[in-house]
Short mmCIF file of C-alpha atoms and ligand atoms in Angstrom, two decimals:
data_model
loop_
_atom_site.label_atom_id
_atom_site.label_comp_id
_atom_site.label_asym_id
_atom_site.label_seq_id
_atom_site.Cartn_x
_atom_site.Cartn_y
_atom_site.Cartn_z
CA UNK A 752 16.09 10.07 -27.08
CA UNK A 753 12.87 8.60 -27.47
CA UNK A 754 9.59 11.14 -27.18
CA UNK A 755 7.52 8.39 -25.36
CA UNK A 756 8.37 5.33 -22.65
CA UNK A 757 6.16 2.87 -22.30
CA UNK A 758 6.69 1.33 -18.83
CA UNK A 759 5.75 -2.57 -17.81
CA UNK A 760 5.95 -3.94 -14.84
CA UNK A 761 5.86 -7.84 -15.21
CA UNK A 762 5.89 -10.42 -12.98
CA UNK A 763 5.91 -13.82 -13.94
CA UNK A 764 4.58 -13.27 -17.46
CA UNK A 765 5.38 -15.86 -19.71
CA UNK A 766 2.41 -16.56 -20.89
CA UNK A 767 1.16 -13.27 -22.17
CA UNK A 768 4.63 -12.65 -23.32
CA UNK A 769 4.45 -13.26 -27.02
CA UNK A 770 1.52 -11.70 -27.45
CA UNK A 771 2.40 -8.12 -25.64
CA UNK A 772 5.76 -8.26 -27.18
CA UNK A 773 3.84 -8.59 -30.46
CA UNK A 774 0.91 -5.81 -29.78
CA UNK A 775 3.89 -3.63 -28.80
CA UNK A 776 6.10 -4.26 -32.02
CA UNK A 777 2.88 -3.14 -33.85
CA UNK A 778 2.15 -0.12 -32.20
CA UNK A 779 5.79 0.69 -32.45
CA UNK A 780 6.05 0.34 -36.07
CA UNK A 781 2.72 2.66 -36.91
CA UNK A 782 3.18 5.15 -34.60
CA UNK A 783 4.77 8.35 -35.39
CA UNK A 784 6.31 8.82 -32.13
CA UNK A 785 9.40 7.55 -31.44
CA UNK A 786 8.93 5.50 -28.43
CA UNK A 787 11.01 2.97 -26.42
CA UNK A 788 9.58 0.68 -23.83
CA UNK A 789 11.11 -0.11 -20.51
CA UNK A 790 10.07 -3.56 -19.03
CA UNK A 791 10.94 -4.03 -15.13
CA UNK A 792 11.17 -7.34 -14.01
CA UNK A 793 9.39 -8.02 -10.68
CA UNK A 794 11.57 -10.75 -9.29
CA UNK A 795 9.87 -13.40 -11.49
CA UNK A 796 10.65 -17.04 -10.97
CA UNK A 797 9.20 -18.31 -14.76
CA UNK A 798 11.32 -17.43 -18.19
CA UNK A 799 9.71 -13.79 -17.85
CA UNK A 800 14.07 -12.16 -17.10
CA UNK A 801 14.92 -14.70 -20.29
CA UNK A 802 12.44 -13.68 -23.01
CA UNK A 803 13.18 -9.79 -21.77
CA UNK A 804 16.88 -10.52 -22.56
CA UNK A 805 16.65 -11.87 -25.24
CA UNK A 806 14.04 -8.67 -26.62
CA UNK A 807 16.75 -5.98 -25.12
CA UNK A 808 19.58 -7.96 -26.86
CA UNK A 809 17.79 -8.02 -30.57
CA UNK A 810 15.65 -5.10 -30.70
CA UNK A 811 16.83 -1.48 -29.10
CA UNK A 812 13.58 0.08 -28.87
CA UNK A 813 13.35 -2.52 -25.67
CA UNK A 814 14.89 -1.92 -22.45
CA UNK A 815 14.95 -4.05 -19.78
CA UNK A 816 15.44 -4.03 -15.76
CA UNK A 817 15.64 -6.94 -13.57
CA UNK A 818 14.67 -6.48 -10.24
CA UNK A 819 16.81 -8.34 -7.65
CA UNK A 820 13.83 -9.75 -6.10
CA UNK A 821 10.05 -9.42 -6.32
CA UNK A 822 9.28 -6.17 -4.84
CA UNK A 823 5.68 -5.52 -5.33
CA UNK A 824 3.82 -4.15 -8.57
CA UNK A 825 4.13 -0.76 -7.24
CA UNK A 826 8.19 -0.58 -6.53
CA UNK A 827 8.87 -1.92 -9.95
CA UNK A 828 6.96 0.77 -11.30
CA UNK A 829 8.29 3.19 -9.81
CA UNK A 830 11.74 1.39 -10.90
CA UNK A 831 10.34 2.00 -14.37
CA UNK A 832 9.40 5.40 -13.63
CA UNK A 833 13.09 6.19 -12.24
CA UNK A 834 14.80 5.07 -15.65
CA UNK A 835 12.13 7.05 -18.17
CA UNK A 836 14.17 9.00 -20.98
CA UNK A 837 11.36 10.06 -22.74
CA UNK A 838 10.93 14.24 -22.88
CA UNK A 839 7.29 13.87 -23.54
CA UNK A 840 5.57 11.30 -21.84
CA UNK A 841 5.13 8.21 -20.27
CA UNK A 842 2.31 5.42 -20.99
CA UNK A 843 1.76 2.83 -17.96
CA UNK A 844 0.42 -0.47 -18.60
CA UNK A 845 0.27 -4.05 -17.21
CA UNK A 846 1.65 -6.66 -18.71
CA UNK A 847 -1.61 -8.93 -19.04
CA UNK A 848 -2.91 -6.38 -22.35
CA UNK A 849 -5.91 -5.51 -19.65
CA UNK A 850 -4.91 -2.11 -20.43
CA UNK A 851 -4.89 -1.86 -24.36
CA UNK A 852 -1.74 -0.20 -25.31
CA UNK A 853 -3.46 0.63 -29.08
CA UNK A 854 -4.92 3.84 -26.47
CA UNK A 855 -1.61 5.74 -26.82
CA UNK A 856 -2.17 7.92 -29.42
CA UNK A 857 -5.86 8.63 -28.07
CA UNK A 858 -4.34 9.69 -24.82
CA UNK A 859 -1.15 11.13 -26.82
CA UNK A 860 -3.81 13.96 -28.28
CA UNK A 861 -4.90 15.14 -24.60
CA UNK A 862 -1.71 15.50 -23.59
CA UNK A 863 -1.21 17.68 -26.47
CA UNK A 864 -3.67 19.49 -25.53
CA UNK A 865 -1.60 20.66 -22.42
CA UNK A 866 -3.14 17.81 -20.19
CA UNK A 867 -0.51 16.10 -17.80
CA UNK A 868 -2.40 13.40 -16.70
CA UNK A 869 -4.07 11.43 -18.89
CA UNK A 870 -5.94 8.74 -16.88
CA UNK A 871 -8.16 5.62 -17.67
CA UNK A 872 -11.34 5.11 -16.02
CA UNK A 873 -12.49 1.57 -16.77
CA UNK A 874 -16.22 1.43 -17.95
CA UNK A 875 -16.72 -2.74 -17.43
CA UNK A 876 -14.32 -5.27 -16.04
CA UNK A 877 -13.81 -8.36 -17.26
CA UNK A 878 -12.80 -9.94 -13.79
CA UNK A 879 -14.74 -12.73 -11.48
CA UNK A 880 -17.45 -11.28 -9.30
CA UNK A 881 -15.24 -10.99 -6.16
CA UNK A 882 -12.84 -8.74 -7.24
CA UNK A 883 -14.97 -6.60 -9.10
CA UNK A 884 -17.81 -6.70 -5.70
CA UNK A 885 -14.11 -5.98 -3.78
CA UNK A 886 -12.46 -2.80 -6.16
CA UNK A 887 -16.33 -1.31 -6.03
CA UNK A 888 -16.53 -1.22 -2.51
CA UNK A 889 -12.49 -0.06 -2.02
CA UNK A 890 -12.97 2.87 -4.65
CA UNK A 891 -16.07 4.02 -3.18
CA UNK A 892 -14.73 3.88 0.62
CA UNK A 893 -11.44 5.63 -0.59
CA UNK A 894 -13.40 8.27 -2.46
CA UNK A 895 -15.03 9.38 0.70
CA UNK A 896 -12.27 8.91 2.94
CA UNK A 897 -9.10 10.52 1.10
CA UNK A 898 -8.73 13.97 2.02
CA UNK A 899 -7.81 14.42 -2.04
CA UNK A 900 -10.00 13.01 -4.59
CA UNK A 901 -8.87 10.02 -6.27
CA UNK A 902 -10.42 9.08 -9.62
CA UNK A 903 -13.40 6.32 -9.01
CA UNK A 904 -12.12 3.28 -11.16
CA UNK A 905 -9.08 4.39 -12.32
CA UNK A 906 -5.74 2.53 -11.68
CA UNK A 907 -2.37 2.40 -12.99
CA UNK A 908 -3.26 2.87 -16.72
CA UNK A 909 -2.34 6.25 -17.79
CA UNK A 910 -0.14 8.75 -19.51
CA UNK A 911 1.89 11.40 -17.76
CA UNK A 912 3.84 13.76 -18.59
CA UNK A 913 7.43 13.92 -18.15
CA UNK A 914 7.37 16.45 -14.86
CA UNK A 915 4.87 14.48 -13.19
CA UNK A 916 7.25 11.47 -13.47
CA UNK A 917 10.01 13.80 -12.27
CA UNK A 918 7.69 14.63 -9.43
CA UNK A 919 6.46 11.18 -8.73
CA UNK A 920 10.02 10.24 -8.47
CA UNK A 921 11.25 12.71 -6.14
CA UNK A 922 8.28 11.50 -3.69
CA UNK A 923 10.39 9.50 -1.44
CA UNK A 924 6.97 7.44 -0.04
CA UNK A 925 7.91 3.97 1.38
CA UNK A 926 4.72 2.31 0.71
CA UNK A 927 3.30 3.56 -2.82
CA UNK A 928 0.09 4.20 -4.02
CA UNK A 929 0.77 5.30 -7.50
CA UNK A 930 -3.02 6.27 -8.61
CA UNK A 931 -3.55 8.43 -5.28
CA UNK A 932 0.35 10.21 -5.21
CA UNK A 933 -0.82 10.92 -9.07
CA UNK A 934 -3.53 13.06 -8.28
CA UNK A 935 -2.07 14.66 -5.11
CA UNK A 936 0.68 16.31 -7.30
CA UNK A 937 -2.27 18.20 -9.53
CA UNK A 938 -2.19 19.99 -12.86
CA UNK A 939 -4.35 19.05 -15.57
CA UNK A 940 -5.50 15.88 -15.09
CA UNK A 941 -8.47 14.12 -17.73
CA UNK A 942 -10.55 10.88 -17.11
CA UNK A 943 -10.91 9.12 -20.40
CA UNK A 944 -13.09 5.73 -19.94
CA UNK A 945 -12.09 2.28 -21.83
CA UNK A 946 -13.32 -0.94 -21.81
CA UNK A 947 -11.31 -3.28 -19.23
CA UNK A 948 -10.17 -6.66 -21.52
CA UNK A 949 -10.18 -9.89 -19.80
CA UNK A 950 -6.28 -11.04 -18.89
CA UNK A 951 -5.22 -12.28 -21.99
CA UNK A 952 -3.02 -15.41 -21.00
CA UNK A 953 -1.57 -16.16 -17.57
CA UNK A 954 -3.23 -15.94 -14.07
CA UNK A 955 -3.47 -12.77 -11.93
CA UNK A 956 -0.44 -11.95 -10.25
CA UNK A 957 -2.45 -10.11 -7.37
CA UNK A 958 -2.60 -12.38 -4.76
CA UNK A 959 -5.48 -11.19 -2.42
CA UNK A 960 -2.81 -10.42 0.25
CA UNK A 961 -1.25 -8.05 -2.15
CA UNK A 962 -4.63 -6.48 -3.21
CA UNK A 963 -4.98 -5.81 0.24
CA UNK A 964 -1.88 -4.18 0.74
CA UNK A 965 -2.62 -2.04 -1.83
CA UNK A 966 -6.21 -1.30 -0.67
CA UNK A 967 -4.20 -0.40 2.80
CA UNK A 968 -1.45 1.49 1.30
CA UNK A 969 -4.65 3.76 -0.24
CA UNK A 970 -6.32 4.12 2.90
CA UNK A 971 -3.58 4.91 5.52
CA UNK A 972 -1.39 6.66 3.14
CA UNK A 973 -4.37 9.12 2.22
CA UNK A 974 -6.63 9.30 5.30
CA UNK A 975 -6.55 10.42 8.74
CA UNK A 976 -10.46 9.58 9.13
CA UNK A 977 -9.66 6.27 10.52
CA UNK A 978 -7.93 8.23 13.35
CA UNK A 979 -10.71 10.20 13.87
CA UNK A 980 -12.98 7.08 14.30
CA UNK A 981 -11.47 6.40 16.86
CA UNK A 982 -11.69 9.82 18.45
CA UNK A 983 -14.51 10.30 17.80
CA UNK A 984 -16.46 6.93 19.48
CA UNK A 985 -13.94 7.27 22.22
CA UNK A 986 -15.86 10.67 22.87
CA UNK A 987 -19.13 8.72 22.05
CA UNK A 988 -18.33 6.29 24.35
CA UNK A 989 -17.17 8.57 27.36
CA UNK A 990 -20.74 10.53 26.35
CA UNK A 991 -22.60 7.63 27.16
CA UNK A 992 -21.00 6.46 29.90
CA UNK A 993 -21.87 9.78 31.68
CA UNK A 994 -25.19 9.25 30.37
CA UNK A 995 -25.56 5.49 32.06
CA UNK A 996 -23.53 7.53 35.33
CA UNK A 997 -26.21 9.78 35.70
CA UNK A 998 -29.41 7.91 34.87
CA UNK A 999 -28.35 5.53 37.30
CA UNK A 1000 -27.46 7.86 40.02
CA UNK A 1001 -31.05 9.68 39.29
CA UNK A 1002 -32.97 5.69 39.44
CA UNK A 1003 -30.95 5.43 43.31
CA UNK A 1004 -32.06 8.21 44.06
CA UNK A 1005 -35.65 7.85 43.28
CA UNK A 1006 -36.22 4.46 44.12
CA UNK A 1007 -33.72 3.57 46.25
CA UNK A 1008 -31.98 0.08 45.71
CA UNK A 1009 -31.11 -0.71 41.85
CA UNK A 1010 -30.34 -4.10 40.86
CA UNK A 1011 -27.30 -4.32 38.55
CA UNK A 1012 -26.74 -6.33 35.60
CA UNK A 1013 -23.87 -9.18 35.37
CA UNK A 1014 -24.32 -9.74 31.82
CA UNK A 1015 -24.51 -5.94 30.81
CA UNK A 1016 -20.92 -5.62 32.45
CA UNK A 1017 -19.76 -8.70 30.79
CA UNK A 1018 -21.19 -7.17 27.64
CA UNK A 1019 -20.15 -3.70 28.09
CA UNK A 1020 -16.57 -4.81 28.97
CA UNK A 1021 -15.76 -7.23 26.06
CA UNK A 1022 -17.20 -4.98 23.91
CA UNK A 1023 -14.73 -2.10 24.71
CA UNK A 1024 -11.87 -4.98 24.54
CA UNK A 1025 -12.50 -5.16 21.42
CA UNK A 1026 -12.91 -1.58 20.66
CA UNK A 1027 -9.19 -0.71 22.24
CA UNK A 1028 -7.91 -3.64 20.07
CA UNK A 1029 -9.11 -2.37 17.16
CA UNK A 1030 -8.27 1.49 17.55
CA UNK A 1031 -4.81 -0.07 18.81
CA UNK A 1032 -4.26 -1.67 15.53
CA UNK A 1033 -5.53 1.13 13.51
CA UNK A 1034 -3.06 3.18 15.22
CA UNK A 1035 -0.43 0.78 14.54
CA UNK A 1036 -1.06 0.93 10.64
CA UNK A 1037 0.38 4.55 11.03
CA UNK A 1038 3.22 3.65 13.16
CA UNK A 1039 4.18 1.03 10.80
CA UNK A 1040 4.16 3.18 7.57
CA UNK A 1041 6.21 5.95 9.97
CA UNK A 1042 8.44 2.99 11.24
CA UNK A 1043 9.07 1.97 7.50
CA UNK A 1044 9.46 5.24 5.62
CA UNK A 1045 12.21 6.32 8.62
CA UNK A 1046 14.34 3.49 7.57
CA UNK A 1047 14.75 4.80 4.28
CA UNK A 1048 15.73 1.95 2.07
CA UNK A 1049 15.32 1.79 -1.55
CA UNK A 1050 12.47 1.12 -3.05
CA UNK A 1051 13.73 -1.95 -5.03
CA UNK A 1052 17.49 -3.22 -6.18
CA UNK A 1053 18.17 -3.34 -9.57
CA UNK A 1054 19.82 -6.09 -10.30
CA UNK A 1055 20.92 -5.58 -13.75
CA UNK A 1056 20.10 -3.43 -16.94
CA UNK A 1057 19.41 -4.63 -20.11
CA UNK A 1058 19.68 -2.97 -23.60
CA UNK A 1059 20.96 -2.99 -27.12
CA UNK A 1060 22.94 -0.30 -29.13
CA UNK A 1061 20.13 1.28 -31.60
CA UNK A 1062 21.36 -0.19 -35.13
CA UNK A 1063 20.90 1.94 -37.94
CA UNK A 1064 21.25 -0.94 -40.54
CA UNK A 1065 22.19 -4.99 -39.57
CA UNK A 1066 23.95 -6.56 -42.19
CA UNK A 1067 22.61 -9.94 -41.75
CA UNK A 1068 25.62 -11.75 -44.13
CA UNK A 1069 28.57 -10.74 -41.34
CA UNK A 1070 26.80 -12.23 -38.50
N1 UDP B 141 2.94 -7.30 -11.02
C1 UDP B 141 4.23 -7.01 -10.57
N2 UDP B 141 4.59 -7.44 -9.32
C2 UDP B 141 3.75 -8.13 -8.51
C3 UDP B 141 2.43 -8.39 -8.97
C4 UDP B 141 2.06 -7.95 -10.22
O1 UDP B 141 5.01 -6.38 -11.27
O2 UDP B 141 4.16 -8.49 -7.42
C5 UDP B 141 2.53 -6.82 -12.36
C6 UDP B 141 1.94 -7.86 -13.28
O3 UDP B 141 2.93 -8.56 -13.99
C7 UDP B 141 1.08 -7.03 -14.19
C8 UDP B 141 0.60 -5.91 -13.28
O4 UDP B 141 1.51 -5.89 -12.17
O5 UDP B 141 1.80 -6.44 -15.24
C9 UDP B 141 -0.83 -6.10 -12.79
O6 UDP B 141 -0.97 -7.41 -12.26
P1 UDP B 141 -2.21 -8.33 -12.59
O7 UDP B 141 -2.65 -8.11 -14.00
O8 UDP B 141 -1.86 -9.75 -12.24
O9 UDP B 141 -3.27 -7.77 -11.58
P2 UDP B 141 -4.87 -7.74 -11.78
O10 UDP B 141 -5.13 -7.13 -13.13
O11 UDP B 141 -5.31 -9.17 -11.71
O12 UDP B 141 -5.37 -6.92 -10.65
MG1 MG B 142 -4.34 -7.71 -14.85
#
């Protein structure tokens, strides 16, 4: 039983392959934990399932799931999570080596110090203008919205210990937002800030539609304040109505005949369209996560698992 999983999510990775597969072997080989690394195959449609075969096949400390289809960065990790072994912890990482897996045994030493989260907060990204101006602004709205308080700038990248994977895994949540359902479950948690790399080979693998489903995921699963938006300016709205009511009721009476404006209805009436549409739609971001979760279907599908007996000793001559 290893003390440590690492757990990768990877979809379509080819690129970077090589070169995590080789940061890995080395951090394997110096560290004095005994640690085995479980990489979950996000439905990718490049040689990513191949090259993780072949690993599993030659070298046990590798162990490899293949997803039956791509079922979003966050389901595979949790597929990850749902296989861990490991009695001590659990290091999360990307695939891309943004997250610079040489961190372990920095993070190892909090969580010896009785710490059960061990989270990265990243000091710089390395990432084009828009998606840094974009994770800024989500961060900051989530951190005043969530009614628990999510790390600012912290995302998957951390170390946990084994009952918070136990507890993450019981959480039956339909649409997943790792980082936030890792802070709602509490005990010691610790910050520890690193220096975002650049992707080291392949493109992003976050579309912008994903990134958004993520960013909604956070908000809805982790707010009611949108809800209470739209309470709220309804009561606003009523308010000044009333207001408008009575001011024109008092201008009648005064001065007899008031002339009423064509455009200001026009206005006034598009206007609160557009308000109902949107409030509709907000509501309807609730609905759907409640029309989802009561389904209750898996998370992802396995499709198959990959690994190797451990070998003591391979006698190379009597292959
Ligand atoms: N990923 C995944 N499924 C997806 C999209 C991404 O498993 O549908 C993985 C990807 O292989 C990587 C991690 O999630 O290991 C983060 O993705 P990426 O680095 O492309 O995101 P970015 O850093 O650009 O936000
Ligand atoms: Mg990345």
């Amino acid at each position: 039983m290893p003390n440590i999983n690492v757990v990768i999510p990877m979809y379509n990775e080819e690129a970077v392959f090589a070169q995590l597969v080789d940061r890995l072997d080395k951090l394997l080989s110096n560290s004095s934990f005994s640690i085995e690394v479980i990489l979950v195959d996000d439905g990718s449609t490049d040689q990513t399932p191949v090259l993780m075969r072949q690993l599993s096949l030659k070298d046990s400390r590798y162990k490899s799931i293949i997803l039956s289809r791509n079922f979003g960065h966050q389901n595979a990790l949790s597929a990850g999570l749902n296989e861990v072994e490991a009695e001590q912890a659990v290091f999360i990482i990307d695939a891309d080596l943004q997250d610079p897996p040489e961190l372990l045994d920095e993070f190892m030493s909090y969580r010896e110090k009785g710490y059960d989260v061990v989270y990265a907060v990243r000091e710089n990204r390395k990432e084009n203008l828009f998606k840094r101006a974009a994770y800024r602004a989500f961060y900051r709205i989530m951190d005043k919205m969530s009614y628990i308080k999510i790390p600012i700038d912290s995302g998957d990248f951390s170390l946990i210990s084994r009952r918070v994977v136990d507890t993450l895994n019981d959480m039956p949540e339909e649409s997943r937002f790792l980082r936030g359902m890792r802070s709602w479950i509490g005990f010691r948690q610790i910050g520890l800030p690193y220096n975002r790399a650049e992707r080291q080979a392949g493109e992003s693998k976050y579309s912008l539609t994903k990134l958004f489903k993520l960013a909604f995921d956070g908000i809805f699963n982790f707010s009611e304040i949108p809800i209470k938006i739209i309470t709220t300016s309804g009561l606003l709205v009523i308010l000044s109505a009333l207001a408008y009511l009575t001011y024109v009721v008092i201008k009648k009476v005064i001065f007899g005949n008031v002339p009423e404006g064509f455009t200001g209805l026009l206005f006034v009436t598009i206007l609160f369209g557009g308000i109902q549409l949107v409030s509709l739609g907000l509501i309807g971001e609730y609905v759907l996560r409640i029309f989802f979760q009561v389904k209750n279907r898996p998370l992802y599908i396995i499709k198959e698992r990959i690994r190797s007996e451990p070998i003591e000793h391979v006698d190379e001559t009597l292959s």
